[in-house]
């Protein structure tokens, strides 16, 4: 029986994780949960899974959650300390890090420091503070299992192989809803167009990141840290069918890929149960039903965010944290209809241009760079308003 805590249980990854837990009550037990704003769903999850501890991101939501859970026997807390308490609760063996954005950093770091294994969905953690997190993981000898489907595919394709034999990691990308949209048309696309992802159902922020291809940029940086591979050995292929979830090419020319129906329950379950496999209800893959698997090079003119991410990774130090912060602010502004879709990369690039990269030696310093990136991007979003 593996005892779990979930950070971000009401999100897309959190809900899928709980579906797997519900399907395997003999294998997984929920000890602690945390959530942001959706208190009604959170209260329903708590009634169903009966954690000992629950935390809401905003402490002012504690009374309302207590009201919704009247008669329920558990401790309710909140704020960053509350999220860290969930991540380090007694008896928790593995923490599912499924908060979106840089808000996931502190509780994920707390989990590792307390010796908990981590199933990592929150890619922003490794993007902003990859070297610090990988050091923490090594120092505390915890396991870090990727949840992101591409990284789960690479993790699976690496099993039984040596890292020094890797020639290249090839991350696949669906290309999102605008894969074939012209630059001219991209100037007018709406929030609804951008949220209409062809293959994956995900939270709003990552869905916009997929439309801009910043998601793939973040994933390249995530792969760089997770697998300790230099940036020049990580490439991206557009693969519209999202059947091959990523590949590893070895020195001898052999390529190992992982395939499956696109459903996050598969990589989540593998992160939870590794090295075992458990049933997930994911539709089995029937390759004869597919007419073709196709692959293209990404178009950096239409999707400048991918180039910005490679640039931030090359600059290193505080630059990826600043890029990530600017992206979070620009995506929020786009979702609020304050800036146009193509202004997302402009806000990020201008923020990065104003930043002098400097070394980051603590999570606090990462959060400081994050704050600087947010403030700078915010002023640019106001200036860039349509
Ligand atoms: P989501 O928006 O659906 O859910 C986010 C969760 O975090 C919710 O429970 C929300 O209440 C909580 N949250 C939001 N802001 C918070 C804050 N400031 N403090 C504390 N809690 C907060 O997001 P998601 O799509 O589930 O993605 C979660 C993470 O997983 C992201 O980092 C994303 O990039 C990554 N990821 C998601 C998918 C996917 O299919 N959804 C795939 C790969 C990776
Ligand atoms: Mg992914």
PDB file of C-alpha atoms in Angstrom, residues 13-245:
ATOM      1  CA  UNK A  13      -3.733  15.940 -13.172  1.00  0.00           C
ATOM      2  CA  UNK A  14      -5.071  15.826  -9.590  1.00  0.00           C
ATOM      3  CA  UNK A  15      -8.479  14.509 -10.698  1.00  0.00           C
ATOM      4  CA  UNK A  16      -6.913  11.859 -12.983  1.00  0.00           C
ATOM      5  CA  UNK A  17      -4.616  10.791 -10.132  1.00  0.00           C
ATOM      6  CA  UNK A  18      -7.596  10.318  -7.822  1.00  0.00           C
ATOM      7  CA  UNK A  19      -9.339   8.216 -10.498  1.00  0.00           C
ATOM      8  CA  UNK A  20      -6.363   5.852 -10.470  1.00  0.00           C
ATOM      9  CA  UNK A  21      -6.316   5.774  -6.667  1.00  0.00           C
ATOM     10  CA  UNK A  22     -10.068   5.004  -6.623  1.00  0.00           C
ATOM     11  CA  UNK A  23      -9.546   2.136  -9.075  1.00  0.00           C
ATOM     12  CA  UNK A  24      -6.787   0.586  -6.899  1.00  0.00           C
ATOM     13  CA  UNK A  25      -7.798   0.913  -3.239  1.00  0.00           C
ATOM     14  CA  UNK A  26      -5.540  -2.050  -2.442  1.00  0.00           C
ATOM     15  CA  UNK A  27      -2.478  -0.222  -3.775  1.00  0.00           C
ATOM     16  CA  UNK A  28      -2.858   3.478  -2.920  1.00  0.00           C
ATOM     17  CA  UNK A  29      -4.150   5.451   0.036  1.00  0.00           C
ATOM     18  CA  UNK A  30      -4.597   9.238   0.263  1.00  0.00           C
ATOM     19  CA  UNK A  31      -3.103  10.796   3.394  1.00  0.00           C
ATOM     20  CA  UNK A  32      -3.206  14.503   2.502  1.00  0.00           C
ATOM     21  CA  UNK A  33      -4.625  16.757  -0.214  1.00  0.00           C
ATOM     22  CA  UNK A  34      -4.228  20.399  -1.227  1.00  0.00           C
ATOM     23  CA  UNK A  35      -6.139  22.603  -3.661  1.00  0.00           C
ATOM     24  CA  UNK A  36      -6.501  26.185  -4.834  1.00  0.00           C
ATOM     25  CA  UNK A  37      -9.915  27.702  -5.438  1.00  0.00           C
ATOM     26  CA  UNK A  38     -12.458  24.986  -6.299  1.00  0.00           C
ATOM     27  CA  UNK A  39     -13.643  24.352  -2.722  1.00  0.00           C
ATOM     28  CA  UNK A  40     -16.823  22.433  -3.653  1.00  0.00           C
ATOM     29  CA  UNK A  41     -14.906  19.828  -5.654  1.00  0.00           C
ATOM     30  CA  UNK A  42     -12.191  19.754  -2.970  1.00  0.00           C
ATOM     31  CA  UNK A  43     -14.787  19.031  -0.259  1.00  0.00           C
ATOM     32  CA  UNK A  44     -16.274  16.195  -2.356  1.00  0.00           C
ATOM     33  CA  UNK A  45     -12.798  14.690  -2.848  1.00  0.00           C
ATOM     34  CA  UNK A  46     -12.123  14.894   0.895  1.00  0.00           C
ATOM     35  CA  UNK A  47     -15.405  13.123   1.698  1.00  0.00           C
ATOM     36  CA  UNK A  48     -14.591  10.371  -0.793  1.00  0.00           C
ATOM     37  CA  UNK A  49     -10.885   9.808   0.005  1.00  0.00           C
ATOM     38  CA  UNK A  50     -10.847  10.762   3.727  1.00  0.00           C
ATOM     39  CA  UNK A  51      -7.353  12.292   4.053  1.00  0.00           C
ATOM     40  CA  UNK A  52      -6.049  13.115   7.539  1.00  0.00           C
ATOM     41  CA  UNK A  53      -4.956  16.590   6.401  1.00  0.00           C
ATOM     42  CA  UNK A  54      -6.191  19.097   3.786  1.00  0.00           C
ATOM     43  CA  UNK A  55      -4.796  22.502   2.826  1.00  0.00           C
ATOM     44  CA  UNK A  56      -6.141  25.354   0.708  1.00  0.00           C
ATOM     45  CA  UNK A  57      -3.758  27.757  -1.026  1.00  0.00           C
ATOM     46  CA  UNK A  58      -5.435  30.826   0.451  1.00  0.00           C
ATOM     47  CA  UNK A  59      -5.871  30.803   4.247  1.00  0.00           C
ATOM     48  CA  UNK A  60      -8.999  32.981   3.991  1.00  0.00           C
ATOM     49  CA  UNK A  61     -10.740  29.970   2.370  1.00  0.00           C
ATOM     50  CA  UNK A  62     -10.237  27.797   5.490  1.00  0.00           C
ATOM     51  CA  UNK A  63     -13.553  28.764   7.232  1.00  0.00           C
ATOM     52  CA  UNK A  64     -15.592  28.073   4.076  1.00  0.00           C
ATOM     53  CA  UNK A  65     -13.908  24.666   3.600  1.00  0.00           C
ATOM     54  CA  UNK A  66     -14.571  23.819   7.263  1.00  0.00           C
ATOM     55  CA  UNK A  67     -18.214  24.726   6.730  1.00  0.00           C
ATOM     56  CA  UNK A  68     -18.431  22.464   3.663  1.00  0.00           C
ATOM     57  CA  UNK A  69     -16.859  19.628   5.683  1.00  0.00           C
ATOM     58  CA  UNK A  70     -18.846  19.963   8.893  1.00  0.00           C
ATOM     59  CA  UNK A  71     -18.744  16.647  10.788  1.00  0.00           C
ATOM     60  CA  UNK A  72     -15.727  15.363   8.880  1.00  0.00           C
ATOM     61  CA  UNK A  73     -12.763  14.301  11.027  1.00  0.00           C
ATOM     62  CA  UNK A  74      -9.587  15.884   9.615  1.00  0.00           C
ATOM     63  CA  UNK A  75      -7.168  18.733  10.096  1.00  0.00           C
ATOM     64  CA  UNK A  76      -7.679  21.700   7.745  1.00  0.00           C
ATOM     65  CA  UNK A  77      -4.943  24.236   7.115  1.00  0.00           C
ATOM     66  CA  UNK A  78      -3.769  26.642   4.412  1.00  0.00           C
ATOM     67  CA  UNK A  79      -1.239  29.022   2.886  1.00  0.00           C
ATOM     68  CA  UNK A  80       2.254  28.019   1.788  1.00  0.00           C
ATOM     69  CA  UNK A  81       2.897  26.445   5.218  1.00  0.00           C
ATOM     70  CA  UNK A  82      -0.290  24.417   4.809  1.00  0.00           C
ATOM     71  CA  UNK A  83       0.781  23.175   1.370  1.00  0.00           C
ATOM     72  CA  UNK A  84       4.185  22.238   2.833  1.00  0.00           C
ATOM     73  CA  UNK A  85       2.430  20.417   5.703  1.00  0.00           C
ATOM     74  CA  UNK A  86       0.505  18.355   3.116  1.00  0.00           C
ATOM     75  CA  UNK A  87       3.752  17.573   1.278  1.00  0.00           C
ATOM     76  CA  UNK A  88       5.448  16.379   4.487  1.00  0.00           C
ATOM     77  CA  UNK A  89       2.503  14.813   6.371  1.00  0.00           C
ATOM     78  CA  UNK A  90       3.283  11.789   8.558  1.00  0.00           C
ATOM     79  CA  UNK A  91       3.129   8.522   6.684  1.00  0.00           C
ATOM     80  CA  UNK A  92       3.229  10.043   3.175  1.00  0.00           C
ATOM     81  CA  UNK A  93       5.604   8.071   0.941  1.00  0.00           C
ATOM     82  CA  UNK A  94       5.015   9.813  -2.375  1.00  0.00           C
ATOM     83  CA  UNK A  95       3.860  13.337  -3.197  1.00  0.00           C
ATOM     84  CA  UNK A  96       2.123  14.026  -6.505  1.00  0.00           C
ATOM     85  CA  UNK A  97       3.269  17.556  -7.419  1.00  0.00           C
ATOM     86  CA  UNK A  98       0.365  18.777  -9.578  1.00  0.00           C
ATOM     87  CA  UNK A  99       0.077  22.466  -8.717  1.00  0.00           C
ATOM     88  CA  UNK A 100       0.372  24.649 -11.815  1.00  0.00           C
ATOM     89  CA  UNK A 101       3.149  27.242 -12.063  1.00  0.00           C
ATOM     90  CA  UNK A 102       5.923  28.469  -9.787  1.00  0.00           C
ATOM     91  CA  UNK A 103       3.535  28.137  -6.810  1.00  0.00           C
ATOM     92  CA  UNK A 104       4.547  24.456  -6.821  1.00  0.00           C
ATOM     93  CA  UNK A 105       8.187  25.112  -5.909  1.00  0.00           C
ATOM     94  CA  UNK A 106       8.069  25.488  -2.125  1.00  0.00           C
ATOM     95  CA  UNK A 107       5.821  22.511  -1.299  1.00  0.00           C
ATOM     96  CA  UNK A 108       7.722  20.258  -3.738  1.00  0.00           C
ATOM     97  CA  UNK A 109      11.034  21.275  -2.134  1.00  0.00           C
ATOM     98  CA  UNK A 110       9.511  20.600   1.312  1.00  0.00           C
ATOM     99  CA  UNK A 111       8.479  17.099   0.182  1.00  0.00           C
ATOM    100  CA  UNK A 112      11.993  16.264  -1.020  1.00  0.00           C
ATOM    101  CA  UNK A 113      13.633  17.679   2.120  1.00  0.00           C
ATOM    102  CA  UNK A 114      11.324  15.455   4.196  1.00  0.00           C
ATOM    103  CA  UNK A 115      12.507  12.423   2.204  1.00  0.00           C
ATOM    104  CA  UNK A 116       9.278  11.872   0.254  1.00  0.00           C
ATOM    105  CA  UNK A 117       9.419  10.480  -3.286  1.00  0.00           C
ATOM    106  CA  UNK A 118       7.874  12.788  -5.869  1.00  0.00           C
ATOM    107  CA  UNK A 119       5.674  12.121  -8.908  1.00  0.00           C
ATOM    108  CA  UNK A 120       6.371  15.344 -10.756  1.00  0.00           C
ATOM    109  CA  UNK A 121       3.741  16.944 -12.995  1.00  0.00           C
ATOM    110  CA  UNK A 122       4.691  20.545 -12.157  1.00  0.00           C
ATOM    111  CA  UNK A 123       7.285  21.132 -14.891  1.00  0.00           C
ATOM    112  CA  UNK A 124       7.800  24.748 -13.782  1.00  0.00           C
ATOM    113  CA  UNK A 125       9.777  23.382 -10.802  1.00  0.00           C
ATOM    114  CA  UNK A 126      12.560  22.023 -13.009  1.00  0.00           C
ATOM    115  CA  UNK A 127      12.343  24.896 -15.490  1.00  0.00           C
ATOM    116  CA  UNK A 128      12.939  27.543 -12.834  1.00  0.00           C
ATOM    117  CA  UNK A 129      15.218  25.665 -10.451  1.00  0.00           C
ATOM    118  CA  UNK A 130      16.369  22.482 -12.191  1.00  0.00           C
ATOM    119  CA  UNK A 131      19.897  22.337 -10.781  1.00  0.00           C
ATOM    120  CA  UNK A 132      18.737  23.050  -7.212  1.00  0.00           C
ATOM    121  CA  UNK A 133      15.982  20.421  -7.367  1.00  0.00           C
ATOM    122  CA  UNK A 134      18.187  17.727  -8.871  1.00  0.00           C
ATOM    123  CA  UNK A 135      20.758  18.435  -6.134  1.00  0.00           C
ATOM    124  CA  UNK A 136      18.039  18.183  -3.467  1.00  0.00           C
ATOM    125  CA  UNK A 137      16.795  14.902  -4.944  1.00  0.00           C
ATOM    126  CA  UNK A 138      20.333  13.470  -4.874  1.00  0.00           C
ATOM    127  CA  UNK A 139      21.093  14.778  -1.378  1.00  0.00           C
ATOM    128  CA  UNK A 140      17.893  13.372   0.145  1.00  0.00           C
ATOM    129  CA  UNK A 141      18.049  10.175  -1.958  1.00  0.00           C
ATOM    130  CA  UNK A 142      14.418  10.404  -3.012  1.00  0.00           C
ATOM    131  CA  UNK A 143      12.936   9.112  -6.254  1.00  0.00           C
ATOM    132  CA  UNK A 144      11.659  11.597  -8.827  1.00  0.00           C
ATOM    133  CA  UNK A 145       9.231  10.034 -11.310  1.00  0.00           C
ATOM    134  CA  UNK A 146       8.091  12.132 -14.263  1.00  0.00           C
ATOM    135  CA  UNK A 147       4.356  12.511 -14.884  1.00  0.00           C
ATOM    136  CA  UNK A 148       4.625  14.656 -18.004  1.00  0.00           C
ATOM    137  CA  UNK A 149       3.808  12.221 -20.838  1.00  0.00           C
ATOM    138  CA  UNK A 150       6.933  13.021 -22.890  1.00  0.00           C
ATOM    139  CA  UNK A 151       9.227  12.591 -19.909  1.00  0.00           C
ATOM    140  CA  UNK A 152       7.471   9.420 -18.846  1.00  0.00           C
ATOM    141  CA  UNK A 153       8.090   8.156 -22.404  1.00  0.00           C
ATOM    142  CA  UNK A 154      11.798   9.048 -22.183  1.00  0.00           C
ATOM    143  CA  UNK A 155      12.020   7.516 -18.676  1.00  0.00           C
ATOM    144  CA  UNK A 156      10.501   4.289 -20.065  1.00  0.00           C
ATOM    145  CA  UNK A 157      12.722   4.355 -23.172  1.00  0.00           C
ATOM    146  CA  UNK A 158      15.808   4.712 -20.955  1.00  0.00           C
ATOM    147  CA  UNK A 159      15.102   1.701 -18.773  1.00  0.00           C
ATOM    148  CA  UNK A 160      17.895  -0.819 -19.013  1.00  0.00           C
ATOM    149  CA  UNK A 161      20.128   1.637 -20.892  1.00  0.00           C
ATOM    150  CA  UNK A 162      23.047   3.814 -19.906  1.00  0.00           C
ATOM    151  CA  UNK A 163      22.774   7.607 -19.966  1.00  0.00           C
ATOM    152  CA  UNK A 164      26.199   7.898 -21.600  1.00  0.00           C
ATOM    153  CA  UNK A 165      24.883   5.956 -24.608  1.00  0.00           C
ATOM    154  CA  UNK A 166      22.209   8.570 -25.399  1.00  0.00           C
ATOM    155  CA  UNK A 167      22.782  10.318 -28.733  1.00  0.00           C
ATOM    156  CA  UNK A 168      19.599  12.386 -28.617  1.00  0.00           C
ATOM    157  CA  UNK A 169      16.283  12.759 -26.848  1.00  0.00           C
ATOM    158  CA  UNK A 170      13.438  13.483 -29.274  1.00  0.00           C
ATOM    159  CA  UNK A 171      10.411  15.038 -27.611  1.00  0.00           C
ATOM    160  CA  UNK A 172       7.222  14.874 -29.630  1.00  0.00           C
ATOM    161  CA  UNK A 173       4.668  17.695 -29.714  1.00  0.00           C
ATOM    162  CA  UNK A 174       1.145  17.602 -31.104  1.00  0.00           C
ATOM    163  CA  UNK A 175       1.578  21.117 -32.514  1.00  0.00           C
ATOM    164  CA  UNK A 176      -1.609  22.161 -30.694  1.00  0.00           C
ATOM    165  CA  UNK A 177      -4.683  23.814 -32.226  1.00  0.00           C
ATOM    166  CA  UNK A 178      -2.615  26.237 -34.363  1.00  0.00           C
ATOM    167  CA  UNK A 179      -0.295  23.717 -35.981  1.00  0.00           C
ATOM    168  CA  UNK A 180      -1.432  24.759 -39.450  1.00  0.00           C
ATOM    169  CA  UNK A 181      -2.610  28.307 -38.704  1.00  0.00           C
ATOM    170  CA  UNK A 182      -0.894  31.064 -40.712  1.00  0.00           C
ATOM    171  CA  UNK A 183       1.003  33.856 -38.971  1.00  0.00           C
ATOM    172  CA  UNK A 184      -1.574  36.309 -40.311  1.00  0.00           C
ATOM    173  CA  UNK A 185      -4.492  34.364 -38.848  1.00  0.00           C
ATOM    174  CA  UNK A 186      -2.615  33.860 -35.543  1.00  0.00           C
ATOM    175  CA  UNK A 187      -2.976  37.621 -35.006  1.00  0.00           C
ATOM    176  CA  UNK A 188      -6.720  37.229 -34.544  1.00  0.00           C
ATOM    177  CA  UNK A 189      -7.111  33.911 -32.723  1.00  0.00           C
ATOM    178  CA  UNK A 190      -9.308  33.997 -29.602  1.00  0.00           C
ATOM    179  CA  UNK A 191      -9.032  32.425 -26.160  1.00  0.00           C
ATOM    180  CA  UNK A 192     -11.650  29.830 -27.182  1.00  0.00           C
ATOM    181  CA  UNK A 193      -9.593  28.915 -30.286  1.00  0.00           C
ATOM    182  CA  UNK A 194      -6.466  28.511 -28.154  1.00  0.00           C
ATOM    183  CA  UNK A 195      -8.246  26.385 -25.521  1.00  0.00           C
ATOM    184  CA  UNK A 196      -9.460  23.953 -28.175  1.00  0.00           C
ATOM    185  CA  UNK A 197      -6.624  21.394 -28.008  1.00  0.00           C
ATOM    186  CA  UNK A 198      -6.934  18.593 -30.591  1.00  0.00           C
ATOM    187  CA  UNK A 199      -5.599  15.632 -28.537  1.00  0.00           C
ATOM    188  CA  UNK A 200      -5.213  16.342 -24.830  1.00  0.00           C
ATOM    189  CA  UNK A 201      -7.609  17.542 -22.136  1.00  0.00           C
ATOM    190  CA  UNK A 202      -5.616  19.649 -19.629  1.00  0.00           C
ATOM    191  CA  UNK A 203      -5.740  22.691 -17.337  1.00  0.00           C
ATOM    192  CA  UNK A 204      -6.129  26.134 -18.955  1.00  0.00           C
ATOM    193  CA  UNK A 205      -2.562  27.391 -18.500  1.00  0.00           C
ATOM    194  CA  UNK A 206      -0.859  24.349 -20.029  1.00  0.00           C
ATOM    195  CA  UNK A 207      -3.436  24.309 -22.851  1.00  0.00           C
ATOM    196  CA  UNK A 208      -2.426  27.865 -23.815  1.00  0.00           C
ATOM    197  CA  UNK A 209       1.246  26.849 -23.436  1.00  0.00           C
ATOM    198  CA  UNK A 210       0.535  24.022 -25.891  1.00  0.00           C
ATOM    199  CA  UNK A 211      -1.036  26.434 -28.380  1.00  0.00           C
ATOM    200  CA  UNK A 212       2.014  28.757 -28.193  1.00  0.00           C
ATOM    201  CA  UNK A 213       4.434  25.794 -27.990  1.00  0.00           C
ATOM    202  CA  UNK A 214       5.922  27.260 -24.813  1.00  0.00           C
ATOM    203  CA  UNK A 215       4.834  23.959 -23.281  1.00  0.00           C
ATOM    204  CA  UNK A 216       7.400  22.162 -25.456  1.00  0.00           C
ATOM    205  CA  UNK A 217      10.005  24.778 -24.571  1.00  0.00           C
ATOM    206  CA  UNK A 218       9.376  24.166 -20.869  1.00  0.00           C
ATOM    207  CA  UNK A 219       9.571  20.425 -21.520  1.00  0.00           C
ATOM    208  CA  UNK A 220      12.950  20.692 -23.254  1.00  0.00           C
ATOM    209  CA  UNK A 221      14.323  22.412 -20.127  1.00  0.00           C
ATOM    210  CA  UNK A 222      12.565  19.847 -17.908  1.00  0.00           C
ATOM    211  CA  UNK A 223      14.198  16.998 -19.902  1.00  0.00           C
ATOM    212  CA  UNK A 224      17.605  18.660 -19.672  1.00  0.00           C
ATOM    213  CA  UNK A 225      17.497  18.417 -15.869  1.00  0.00           C
ATOM    214  CA  UNK A 226      15.589  15.178 -15.400  1.00  0.00           C
ATOM    215  CA  UNK A 227      17.860  13.153 -17.664  1.00  0.00           C
ATOM    216  CA  UNK A 228      21.072  15.203 -17.288  1.00  0.00           C
ATOM    217  CA  UNK A 229      21.424  15.644 -21.049  1.00  0.00           C
ATOM    218  CA  UNK A 230      22.944  18.787 -22.613  1.00  0.00           C
ATOM    219  CA  UNK A 231      20.554  21.103 -24.518  1.00  0.00           C
ATOM    220  CA  UNK A 232      22.059  20.309 -27.937  1.00  0.00           C
ATOM    221  CA  UNK A 233      21.050  16.669 -27.507  1.00  0.00           C
ATOM    222  CA  UNK A 234      17.345  17.452 -27.089  1.00  0.00           C
ATOM    223  CA  UNK A 235      15.220  18.017 -30.176  1.00  0.00           C
ATOM    224  CA  UNK A 236      11.529  18.415 -30.901  1.00  0.00           C
ATOM    225  CA  UNK A 237       9.404  16.756 -33.585  1.00  0.00           C
ATOM    226  CA  UNK A 238       5.840  17.787 -34.336  1.00  0.00           C
ATOM    227  CA  UNK A 239       3.748  14.607 -34.342  1.00  0.00           C
ATOM    228  CA  UNK A 240       0.073  15.564 -34.741  1.00  0.00           C
ATOM    229  CA  UNK A 241      -1.375  12.169 -33.755  1.00  0.00           C
ATOM    230  CA  UNK A 242       0.247  12.176 -30.254  1.00  0.00           C
ATOM    231  CA  UNK A 243       0.753   8.403 -30.366  1.00  0.00           C
ATOM    232  CA  UNK A 244       4.541   8.315 -29.930  1.00  0.00           C
ATOM    233  CA  UNK A 245       4.997  10.192 -26.651  1.00  0.00           C
TER     234      UNK A 245
END
